[in-house]
Amino acid sequence: MEKFEKLHGIAAPMPLVNIDTDMIIPKIFLKTIKRSGLGVNLFDEMRYDREGNEIEDFVLNKPQYREAEILVAGDNFGCGSSREHAPWAIADFGIKCVISTSFADIFFNNCFKNGILPIVLPQEQVDLLMKDAEKGANARMTVDLEAQEITTSDGEVIPFNVDAFKKHCLLNGLDDIGLTMEKAGAIENYESKMSQERPWV
Amino acid sequence: MSPKTLYDKIWDAHVAHESEDGTCLLYIDRHLVHEVTSPQAFEGLRMAGRKVHSPEKTIAVPDHNVPTTAGREDPAQMTEESRIQVEALDKNAKEFGVHYYPVSDIRQGIVHIVGPEQGWTLPGMTVVCGDSHTATHGAFGALAHGIGTSEVEHVLATQTLIQKKSKNMKVEITGKLKPGVTAKDITLAVIGETGTAGGTGYVIEYCGEAIRDLSMEGRMTVCNMAIEGGARAGLIAPDETTFEYVKGRPHAPKGAQWEAALNWWKTLYTDEGAHFDKVVTLKGEDIQPVVTWGTSPEDVLPITATVPSPEDFTGGKVEAARRALDYMGLTPGQKLTDIQIDTVFIGSCTNGRIEDLRAVAEVVKGKKIKDGMRAMIVPGSGLVRAQAEEEGLADIFKEAGFEWRLAGCSMCLAMNPDQLSEGERCAATSNRNFEGRQGYKGRTHLVSPAMAAAAAITGHLTDVRELM
């Protein structure tokens, strides 16, 4: 997995609440057996008309946000399905960090598995970052995972929380399966104990 | 020892390893797999030269993509991409040696209906699947939730998940339900109360007399939509209703093991005085047959209400409501019962079980669906379909004018040929009314099976109590 350390980039504002996984990547694009190539269909139904032409006033179609690497979004981002195609599409587009007041649990976890940093902040601070993002391409934000700080284009610093283990994995680009396999002994012990206690499982 | 919740007990029984920071390796008893979220996970194993850790605890079935019309064995009925996904599952199931119910097997169906039906899902288990509606299995007092594809690969490789414990939330439904009110109305009413983010970070335990009174089918409907309330998992403590349902199923324990299992299952309840981080209480008798008007499952109102106005809301919801009304083609103040319906979809992991079909039959028996109505009933599994035929329900449906389909996810998510066209309005027993969920620009109203049946007869959203 790609490491996430420090990001200095354009933030796109998407204030709509409850942006669900069907909006992020409609199901017709789930019929792939690959992880890559979904970025072009990110937010497909909001981004293109039925003929496949770009809808001009959709945020990521505006010239100033086409290279966005950060998304500042409304409450409850990523609700709905467990489809990892949602973070795959976001990462494939080039977005590495999403900021909101809350995320759906499964989506939140899926982000970390794909080198995306989801940041939860209080409403007031998300509002402030939303305003900063609305300034466009000349106003770049900095997200520093090591220091756990966001710096706005005006130099205002906003600290954020992140789970220590998830931070460690993201900073070092670690593969969860490899880490777990180092604990194979504990899993084996559990299994042999359970074959006595709950043999019907 | 301090009193524990049901969630605490199941969690504690599955921790294989705990790190100092509280991150746990949670052991997974059952891993359900379908064709959409698994191909990249199997591919990952293959590339790393890894095997499936416990193929005997892994159960695969294709459901999302499969057509539900006769003659579906013919690959030409599927799009090229769908066929590739289903074929990939065929191949992966064989190569990695997991249990498999192919399309040709009568036991095939929606993964969350097949698991309980075959006795794979048992009380006190941990159950995961690359599908958010895995919450369904919580009806058995199993800790069950959806996972992403990276986690599918993790479970395949290690039979564990890296987890931190969620918070505990209690949702109590007191008293009795009124006639015409069903499990679907309970679960929608709860989401209407808490919002779609209300359960985020929590595992919900549903309890109270109205929950106890539900059949297993009804309990599965309630837990199924825990995820629409934001909670990864919903739980109901197992009781005699649960044990009765499980007993004798193909993969349920037998003989002495049954007795041993039963002894443990009977300890799976929340202790008196255990701590919940959040408590929501609804009175069963206050719940009415409900319907969604918008594009979020929290947009719930009693069928007797009128379409709301964006000004009825605050914050970000004002804009969301405006967008939803525009998408749904509705006007504030319009009576919900005046909304004309083009299509009725009955099925899905929420409401595709035998009891749901019986509820539909009760409403439509001897009646005809409205002229021009497109109405389909899609049983949740081949066995549900067979049972409905044996009970004579299928004949009632066909005589009323419904299409009687084969098992699959069908129009719940439009990944297969069953889709809404632009502007088509559907009363659906499924779980999500998101924009585009049932087809590009399709309009979805979520309802119970009885309410869907009523709409099919009258041609508009209808209070089922008027037909009873």
XYZ file of C-alpha atoms in Angstrom:
669
model
C 0.000 0.000 0.000
C 1.163 3.532 -0.767
C 2.382 5.484 2.245
C 0.530 8.569 3.453
C 2.764 11.138 5.073
C 2.128 14.767 4.213
C -0.253 16.087 1.605
C -0.274 19.604 0.159
C -3.086 19.932 -2.321
C -6.345 21.343 -3.586
C -9.469 20.639 -1.550
C -12.859 20.290 -3.258
C -16.014 21.265 -1.307
C -18.991 18.844 -1.344
C -21.330 20.120 1.377
C -24.179 17.700 0.556
C -25.024 15.442 3.538
C -25.439 11.645 3.325
C -23.328 11.172 0.190
C -23.836 7.437 -0.204
C -21.784 4.729 -1.865
C -24.215 4.547 -4.806
C -23.426 8.218 -5.501
C -19.699 7.644 -5.089
C -19.649 4.739 -7.519
C -22.920 3.516 -9.083
C -23.366 -0.242 -9.090
C -22.963 -0.609 -12.853
C -19.260 -0.017 -12.281
C -18.938 -2.742 -9.645
C -18.807 -5.410 -12.294
C -15.071 -5.404 -12.436
C -12.720 -7.997 -11.071
C -9.940 -5.400 -10.729
C -9.265 -2.660 -8.185
C -8.000 -0.050 -10.613
C -9.542 2.174 -13.246
C -12.632 3.328 -11.309
C -11.593 6.990 -10.958
C -13.146 8.003 -14.245
C -16.555 6.886 -12.886
C -16.233 8.453 -9.445
C -19.538 10.275 -8.670
C -20.633 9.180 -12.142
C -24.324 10.151 -12.003
C -23.534 13.597 -10.580
C -20.571 14.119 -12.859
C -21.864 13.102 -16.301
C -25.158 13.344 -18.145
C -26.786 10.308 -19.767
C -24.721 10.836 -22.939
C -21.494 10.825 -20.944
C -20.869 14.563 -21.196
C -19.505 16.309 -18.152
C -22.016 18.309 -16.099
C -20.317 21.683 -15.860
C -21.350 22.775 -12.392
C -20.377 19.535 -10.644
C -17.465 20.428 -8.393
C -14.868 18.001 -9.759
C -15.633 19.139 -13.326
C -14.762 22.754 -12.521
C -11.292 23.688 -13.773
C -10.073 24.687 -10.320
C -10.950 21.306 -8.741
C -10.013 18.781 -11.422
C -6.740 18.059 -9.647
C -8.255 17.957 -6.154
C -6.556 15.614 -3.684
C -8.724 16.447 -0.666
C -12.495 16.320 -0.327
C -14.330 18.355 2.318
C -17.737 16.707 2.576
C -21.093 16.937 4.355
C -22.114 14.741 7.277
C -22.343 10.918 7.081
C -20.109 10.546 4.044
C -19.884 7.037 2.539
C -23.102 5.646 3.986
C -24.652 2.596 2.390
C -22.881 -0.352 0.914
C -19.646 -2.058 2.026
C -18.313 -1.868 -1.535
C -14.615 -1.070 -1.452
C -15.080 0.149 -5.014
C -16.007 3.475 -3.371
C -12.565 4.141 -1.855
C -10.929 2.508 -4.898
C -12.666 5.054 -7.136
C -11.741 7.934 -4.816
C -8.087 6.859 -4.673
C -7.971 6.205 -8.412
C -9.229 9.739 -9.067
C -6.334 11.013 -6.970
C -8.104 11.986 -3.750
C -6.071 10.950 -0.728
C -7.924 12.607 2.130
C -11.626 13.114 2.946
C -12.750 15.446 5.732
C -16.261 15.360 7.229
C -18.185 15.579 10.484
C -18.862 11.817 10.277
C -18.334 8.783 8.071
C -20.150 5.478 7.754
C -18.139 2.867 9.682
C -17.443 0.415 6.866
C -16.421 3.131 4.411
C -14.187 4.691 7.078
C -12.325 1.392 7.560
C -12.103 0.752 3.838
C -10.332 4.100 3.338
C -7.399 3.134 5.545
C -6.928 -0.092 3.570
C -6.402 1.979 0.447
C -4.069 4.732 1.564
C -6.864 7.286 2.056
C -6.992 9.297 5.262
C -10.561 10.041 6.474
C -10.610 12.842 9.055
C -13.511 13.521 11.426
C -13.831 17.067 12.766
C -16.512 19.061 14.583
C -19.038 20.961 12.419
C -17.437 24.341 13.089
C -14.065 23.231 11.774
C -15.517 21.419 8.784
C -17.403 24.655 7.972
C -14.143 26.569 8.131
C -12.364 24.087 5.853
C -15.373 24.075 3.496
C -14.996 27.863 3.148
C -11.277 27.450 2.537
C -11.940 24.789 -0.111
C -14.436 27.110 -1.829
C -11.569 29.473 -2.604
C -10.412 27.124 -5.349
C -7.081 26.045 -6.771
C -4.989 28.873 -5.381
C -5.834 27.922 -1.837
C -4.041 24.710 -1.025
C -4.401 22.902 2.285
C -1.772 20.833 4.002
C -2.591 17.586 5.790
C 0.243 16.340 7.966
C -0.513 12.859 9.310
C 2.599 12.570 11.481
C 1.782 15.846 13.270
C -2.004 15.219 13.003
C -2.604 18.738 11.734
C -4.414 20.397 8.862
C -3.162 23.805 7.798
C -5.556 25.989 5.831
C -4.467 28.263 2.999
C -4.517 31.107 5.534
C -2.122 29.272 7.804
C -4.704 28.350 10.399
C -3.804 25.038 12.046
C -6.488 22.474 12.929
C -5.432 19.375 14.878
C -7.214 16.059 14.278
C -7.419 12.632 15.922
C -6.562 9.345 14.316
C -6.353 5.823 15.706
C -2.701 5.112 16.579
C -2.591 1.708 14.876
C -4.264 2.962 11.705
C -1.894 5.942 11.642
C 1.100 3.640 11.961
C -0.124 1.449 9.071
C -0.872 4.450 6.838
C 2.441 6.214 7.531
C 4.359 3.046 6.718
C 2.115 1.659 3.983
C 1.755 -1.618 5.919
C -0.254 -4.604 4.734
C -2.707 -5.807 7.395
C -2.564 -9.455 6.367
C 1.198 -9.598 6.801
C 0.852 -8.032 10.272
C -1.848 -10.486 11.327
C 0.087 -13.477 10.050
C 2.810 -12.597 12.537
C 0.207 -13.499 15.179
C -0.561 -16.909 13.672
C 0.328 -18.548 16.994
C -2.423 -16.678 18.841
C -4.959 -17.663 16.171
C -3.924 -21.313 16.392
C -4.221 -21.274 20.182
C -7.670 -19.768 19.948
C -8.752 -22.386 17.426
C -7.540 -25.310 19.491
C -9.268 -23.923 22.586
C -12.516 -23.451 20.647
C -12.439 -26.944 19.189
C -12.933 -28.051 22.818
C -15.298 -25.333 24.035
C -17.505 -24.843 20.969
C -16.905 -27.837 18.712
C -20.114 -27.223 16.738
C -18.788 -24.018 15.153
C -17.863 -9.539 37.457
C -19.489 -6.468 35.983
C -22.689 -7.035 34.012
C -22.228 -7.461 30.257
C -24.316 -6.711 27.221
C -25.003 -9.386 24.627
C -22.472 -7.649 22.368
C -19.830 -7.711 25.129
C -20.350 -11.460 25.592
C -20.033 -12.370 21.918
C -17.075 -10.035 21.485
C -15.237 -11.498 24.489
C -15.809 -15.023 23.204
C -14.048 -14.210 19.916
C -10.946 -12.214 20.816
C -7.984 -14.281 19.574
C -5.427 -11.578 20.356
C -5.496 -8.153 21.978
C -2.813 -5.487 21.563
C -1.971 -2.924 24.225
C -3.906 -0.197 22.426
C -7.087 -2.306 22.454
C -6.860 -3.377 18.813
C -8.098 -6.965 18.643
C -7.936 -9.870 16.294
C -11.534 -11.008 16.271
C -12.016 -14.628 15.239
C -14.596 -15.135 12.481
C -16.846 -18.226 12.666
C -18.601 -17.855 9.318
C -17.509 -16.015 6.212
C -20.147 -15.559 3.519
C -18.971 -14.651 0.047
C -20.700 -13.374 -3.103
C -19.474 -12.563 -6.584
C -19.243 -8.753 -6.472
C -16.940 -8.026 -3.546
C -14.761 -11.150 -3.632
C -12.880 -11.424 -6.973
C -10.162 -8.932 -5.987
C -9.762 -10.689 -2.608
C -9.225 -14.134 -4.150
C -6.882 -12.555 -6.685
C -4.915 -11.036 -3.799
C -4.524 -14.471 -2.193
C -3.387 -15.946 -5.462
C -0.801 -13.231 -6.023
C 0.619 -13.672 -2.523
C 0.547 -17.467 -2.750
C -1.860 -17.686 0.198
C -4.575 -20.252 0.884
C -8.017 -19.868 2.438
C -7.403 -20.426 6.151
C -10.718 -22.190 6.882
C -12.555 -23.208 3.710
C -15.017 -25.208 5.851
C -16.188 -21.927 7.457
C -16.491 -20.118 4.135
C -19.722 -20.220 2.134
C -20.074 -18.729 -1.335
C -23.157 -18.043 -3.443
C -23.725 -15.785 -6.476
C -26.685 -13.433 -5.972
C -26.156 -9.789 -6.982
C -25.651 -10.301 -10.713
C -27.762 -13.325 -11.511
C -30.863 -12.865 -13.651
C -34.117 -13.987 -12.007
C -35.958 -15.025 -15.156
C -36.462 -18.565 -16.485
C -33.658 -19.962 -18.611
C -31.000 -18.069 -16.730
C -28.544 -20.948 -17.057
C -28.041 -19.499 -20.520
C -25.004 -17.217 -20.145
C -26.418 -14.954 -22.839
C -28.944 -13.687 -20.263
C -26.150 -11.936 -18.400
C -24.032 -9.069 -19.576
C -20.448 -9.991 -20.331
C -19.224 -8.293 -17.138
C -21.801 -10.015 -14.916
C -20.945 -13.357 -16.425
C -17.240 -12.780 -15.756
C -17.958 -12.072 -12.077
C -20.169 -15.142 -11.636
C -17.674 -17.326 -13.464
C -14.877 -15.927 -11.308
C -16.800 -17.028 -8.203
C -17.388 -20.506 -9.708
C -13.687 -20.806 -10.329
C -12.541 -19.339 -6.998
C -14.928 -21.501 -4.955
C -13.588 -24.597 -6.659
C -9.931 -23.617 -6.544
C -9.985 -22.639 -2.851
C -12.360 -25.420 -1.802
C -15.079 -23.365 -0.071
C -18.750 -24.413 0.252
C -20.611 -23.305 -2.842
C -24.196 -22.999 -4.055
C -24.041 -22.325 -7.812
C -26.923 -20.826 -9.787
C -28.029 -24.333 -10.795
C -28.508 -25.420 -7.123
C -32.016 -25.108 -5.651
C -30.424 -23.803 -2.444
C -28.967 -20.797 -4.299
C -30.341 -17.423 -3.312
C -29.449 -14.175 -1.592
C -26.460 -14.849 0.631
C -28.217 -13.486 3.752
C -31.196 -15.741 3.188
C -29.175 -18.844 2.325
C -26.896 -18.614 5.409
C -29.684 -18.831 8.024
C -31.753 -21.231 5.913
C -28.916 -23.758 5.756
C -28.089 -23.400 9.448
C -24.694 -21.803 8.806
C -25.719 -18.854 10.965
C -25.979 -19.824 14.632
C -26.364 -17.862 17.882
C -23.205 -16.453 19.421
C -21.218 -16.629 16.186
C -19.256 -13.954 14.411
C -20.420 -13.700 10.802
C -18.985 -11.443 8.117
C -19.551 -10.913 4.416
C -18.463 -8.329 1.875
C -21.935 -6.853 2.003
C -23.371 -4.324 4.408
C -26.615 -6.274 4.880
C -24.704 -8.950 6.763
C -26.335 -7.247 9.748
C -29.306 -9.551 8.956
C -27.680 -12.474 10.791
C -27.747 -10.507 14.044
C -31.337 -11.735 14.382
C -29.859 -14.992 15.738
C -27.778 -13.243 18.374
C -24.738 -13.506 16.097
C -22.341 -10.592 15.766
C -22.604 -10.005 12.044
C -21.443 -7.136 9.892
C -20.345 -6.088 6.443
C -16.709 -5.716 5.458
C -14.828 -4.328 2.479
C -12.889 -6.414 -0.023
C -9.519 -5.884 1.724
C -11.115 -7.314 4.849
C -12.639 -10.170 2.834
C -9.086 -11.044 1.802
C -7.926 -10.675 5.404
C -10.601 -13.073 6.661
C -9.954 -15.549 3.855
C -6.234 -15.553 4.727
C -6.406 -15.481 8.531
C -10.024 -16.201 9.655
C -9.766 -13.024 11.742
C -10.467 -9.308 11.462
C -8.539 -6.434 12.991
C -11.171 -4.681 15.075
C -11.750 -2.232 17.849
C -14.857 -2.573 19.900
C -17.881 -0.469 18.984
C -20.180 1.266 21.443
C -23.379 -0.356 22.700
C -26.796 1.011 21.768
C -30.118 -0.344 22.963
C -33.218 0.028 20.828
C -36.279 -1.042 22.762
C -39.693 -1.470 21.147
C -42.192 -1.811 23.948
C -45.691 -3.280 23.872
C -47.602 -4.740 20.947
C -47.786 -3.735 17.301
C -51.118 -2.657 15.838
C -52.635 -4.706 12.980
C -51.034 -3.907 9.621
C -47.735 -2.929 11.251
C -44.766 -5.203 10.548
C -41.073 -5.706 11.278
C -40.260 -3.509 8.263
C -42.244 -0.652 9.778
C -40.352 -1.084 13.061
C -36.951 -0.915 11.428
C -37.876 2.057 9.201
C -39.486 3.864 12.141
C -36.279 3.431 14.161
C -34.195 4.913 11.314
C -36.706 7.755 11.002
C -36.114 8.415 14.695
C -32.300 8.091 14.840
C -31.301 9.153 11.310
C -28.957 7.271 8.994
C -25.916 8.313 11.012
C -27.536 7.730 14.425
C -26.022 4.281 14.769
C -22.557 5.142 13.454
C -19.931 3.664 15.767
C -22.489 1.477 17.565
C -23.700 -2.087 17.621
C -27.448 -2.046 18.229
C -29.279 -4.535 20.405
C -33.000 -4.609 19.619
C -35.183 -5.686 22.503
C -38.603 -5.251 24.039
C -41.908 -7.069 23.777
C -42.584 -6.133 20.132
C -39.205 -7.580 19.106
C -39.701 -10.739 21.200
C -43.064 -11.269 19.515
C -41.490 -11.285 16.035
C -40.755 -14.479 14.120
C -37.166 -15.126 12.989
C -38.098 -13.764 9.574
C -39.299 -10.520 11.143
C -36.220 -10.270 13.348
C -34.015 -10.672 10.273
C -35.876 -7.794 8.613
C -35.248 -5.573 11.648
C -31.516 -6.405 11.927
C -31.025 -6.244 8.144
C -31.583 -2.492 8.185
C -29.393 -1.736 11.216
C -26.867 -0.601 8.615
C -29.293 1.944 7.162
C -29.351 3.422 10.645
C -25.544 3.629 10.509
C -24.835 0.660 12.813
C -22.615 -2.032 11.360
C -24.435 -4.698 13.343
C -27.812 -5.254 14.969
C -28.408 -7.976 17.534
C -31.384 -9.756 19.061
C -30.814 -12.111 21.987
C -31.563 -15.724 21.029
C -34.596 -17.359 22.641
C -36.966 -20.293 22.043
C -38.085 -18.751 18.733
C -34.441 -18.774 17.597
C -33.700 -22.308 18.782
C -36.874 -23.605 17.166
C -35.874 -22.047 13.836
C -32.299 -23.358 13.953
C -33.032 -26.892 15.080
C -32.756 -29.488 12.322
C -31.255 -27.156 9.699
C -28.595 -28.890 7.574
C -25.571 -27.302 9.284
C -26.992 -26.852 12.782
C -25.404 -29.026 15.481
C -27.051 -32.375 16.254
C -27.314 -34.712 19.263
C -24.938 -34.037 22.154
C -23.452 -31.058 20.316
C -26.917 -29.534 20.023
C -27.349 -29.810 23.786
C -23.919 -28.292 24.430
C -24.582 -25.478 21.996
C -28.010 -24.814 23.506
C -26.503 -24.533 26.966
C -24.137 -21.841 25.785
C -26.716 -20.038 23.653
C -28.979 -19.701 26.690
C -26.305 -17.547 28.367
C -26.384 -15.051 25.492
C -28.428 -12.135 26.801
C -27.691 -8.726 28.254
C -27.164 -8.899 32.001
C -29.353 -6.831 34.294
C -27.710 -3.432 34.783
C -25.281 -3.698 31.851
C -24.200 -0.376 30.378
C -25.468 1.003 27.075
C -23.896 4.145 25.611
C -27.182 5.158 23.997
C -30.797 4.075 24.477
C -33.705 4.631 22.100
C -37.216 3.569 23.053
C -40.251 3.445 20.803
C -43.739 2.354 21.763
C -44.903 -0.495 19.553
C -48.443 0.837 19.492
C -47.237 4.222 18.161
C -45.638 2.694 15.074
C -47.726 2.986 11.928
C -47.281 1.528 8.463
C -44.575 3.786 7.028
C -43.144 4.747 3.651
C -40.071 6.686 2.543
C -40.606 9.860 0.505
C -36.978 10.833 -0.228
C -33.611 9.398 -1.184
C -32.303 8.478 2.247
C -33.753 5.693 4.411
C -34.225 8.271 7.187
C -36.842 10.044 5.029
C -39.597 8.051 6.711
C -43.207 9.074 7.349
C -46.437 7.299 8.309
C -48.486 6.524 5.198
C -51.155 8.914 6.503
C -48.778 11.908 6.265
C -48.022 14.428 3.506
C -44.789 15.121 1.611
C -42.632 17.473 3.705
C -41.074 20.747 2.637
C -37.300 21.476 2.744
C -38.114 24.225 5.251
C -39.231 21.550 7.711
C -35.548 20.646 8.156
C -32.395 22.326 9.440
C -28.684 22.391 8.528
C -27.389 20.353 5.608
C -30.657 18.444 5.460
C -32.490 21.435 3.931
C -30.503 21.194 0.694
C -30.590 17.381 0.801
C -34.398 17.451 1.123
C -34.732 19.927 -1.754
C -32.553 17.699 -3.918
C -34.519 14.600 -2.843
C -37.922 16.152 -3.654
C -36.648 17.212 -7.054
C -35.211 13.756 -7.725
C -38.383 12.032 -6.537
C -40.653 14.411 -8.467
C -42.764 15.254 -5.408
C -44.423 18.439 -4.182
C -44.512 19.480 -0.511
C -47.977 19.031 0.974
C -48.969 16.261 -1.429
C -50.640 13.326 0.334
C -48.406 10.259 0.344
C -51.400 8.129 -0.616
C -51.819 10.239 -3.787
C -48.432 9.128 -5.131
C -48.977 6.938 -8.213
C -46.778 3.864 -8.562
C -45.503 2.293 -11.805
C -43.769 -0.739 -10.394
C -43.859 -2.959 -7.341
C -40.813 -4.948 -6.288
C -41.196 -7.579 -3.567
C -38.077 -9.420 -2.515
C -34.463 -8.726 -1.307
C -32.539 -9.787 1.800
C -34.816 -7.453 3.755
C -38.129 -8.992 2.725
C -37.612 -12.050 0.521
C -38.478 -14.758 3.052
C -41.512 -17.030 3.247
C -43.320 -14.965 5.866
C -43.004 -11.887 3.645
C -44.563 -13.773 0.763
C -47.398 -14.998 2.990
C -48.089 -11.383 3.991
C -48.299 -10.406 0.333
C -50.596 -13.331 -0.484
C -52.937 -12.308 2.300
C -53.412 -8.878 0.737
C -53.616 -9.882 -2.933
C -55.564 -13.134 -2.698
C -58.462 -13.063 -5.162
C -57.533 -9.556 -6.374
C -55.818 -8.239 -9.501
C -52.959 -5.800 -9.725
C -53.760 -2.406 -11.227
C -53.860 -2.309 -15.049
C -50.477 -1.397 -16.495
C -48.672 -2.074 -13.219
C -45.356 -3.891 -13.443
C -45.173 -6.085 -10.366
C -42.654 -8.749 -9.538
C -42.074 -11.091 -6.643
C -38.556 -12.409 -6.265
C -38.127 -15.073 -3.590
C -34.921 -14.853 -1.572
C -33.798 -18.391 -2.297
C -34.688 -21.410 -4.397
C -36.033 -23.064 -1.252
C -38.263 -20.095 -0.373
C -39.579 -20.283 -3.928
C -40.264 -24.011 -3.615
C -42.035 -23.541 -0.299
C -44.188 -20.718 -1.665
C -45.209 -22.967 -4.547
C -46.041 -25.796 -2.175
C -48.168 -23.481 -0.007
C -50.071 -22.275 -3.072
C -48.785 -18.710 -2.719
C -47.226 -18.702 -6.178
C -50.616 -19.443 -7.736
C -52.181 -16.531 -5.850
C -49.421 -14.215 -7.115
C -49.689 -15.366 -10.708
C -53.481 -15.097 -10.705
C -53.202 -11.557 -9.358
C -50.869 -10.650 -12.209
C -47.457 -10.687 -10.524
C -44.346 -11.977 -12.247
C -43.043 -14.924 -10.206
C -39.284 -14.945 -10.428
C -36.264 -17.082 -9.551
C -34.080 -16.226 -6.553
C -31.582 -13.370 -6.471
C -30.992 -9.762 -5.408
C -32.926 -8.567 -8.452
C -34.210 -5.002 -8.451
C -32.937 -4.158 -4.976
C -29.721 -2.947 -6.538
C -30.073 -3.142 -10.292
C -26.827 -4.971 -10.989
C -28.760 -7.469 -13.050
C -31.405 -7.134 -15.781
C -34.127 -6.037 -13.270
C -33.928 -2.242 -13.207
C -36.105 0.859 -13.123
C -36.032 3.185 -16.113
C -35.648 6.953 -15.827
C -38.475 8.459 -13.758
C -40.114 5.076 -13.078
C -41.611 5.037 -9.587
C -41.427 1.896 -7.492
C -42.825 0.691 -4.189
C -40.097 -1.658 -3.013
C -39.639 -3.973 -0.054
C -35.863 -3.587 -0.298
C -33.611 -1.479 1.899
C -32.235 1.540 0.028
C -33.901 4.448 -1.715
C -30.637 6.130 -2.742
C -30.490 8.027 -6.020
C -30.013 5.537 -8.833
C -30.163 2.543 -6.509
C -32.789 0.637 -8.516
C -31.764 2.091 -11.863
C -30.601 5.416 -13.301
C -33.034 8.152 -12.129
C -35.396 5.480 -10.779
C -37.595 6.535 -7.838
C -37.914 4.247 -4.845
C -40.397 4.226 -1.971
C -39.437 1.720 0.725
C -42.348 -0.152 2.280
C -43.295 -3.434 3.962
C -44.399 -6.422 1.845
C -48.048 -5.869 2.828
C -47.842 -2.193 1.838
C -46.137 -3.081 -1.458
C -48.924 -5.557 -2.150
C -51.538 -2.893 -1.410
C -49.860 -0.453 -3.815
C -49.817 -3.112 -6.525
C -53.586 -3.493 -6.219
C -54.553 0.185 -6.068
C -51.803 1.711 -8.236
C -50.792 4.266 -5.624
C -49.150 4.250 -2.201
C -51.847 2.874 0.050
C -52.506 2.362 3.733
C -52.714 -1.428 3.856
C -55.084 -1.203 6.823
C -57.770 -0.014 4.427
C -57.569 -3.295 2.513
C -57.646 -5.482 5.610
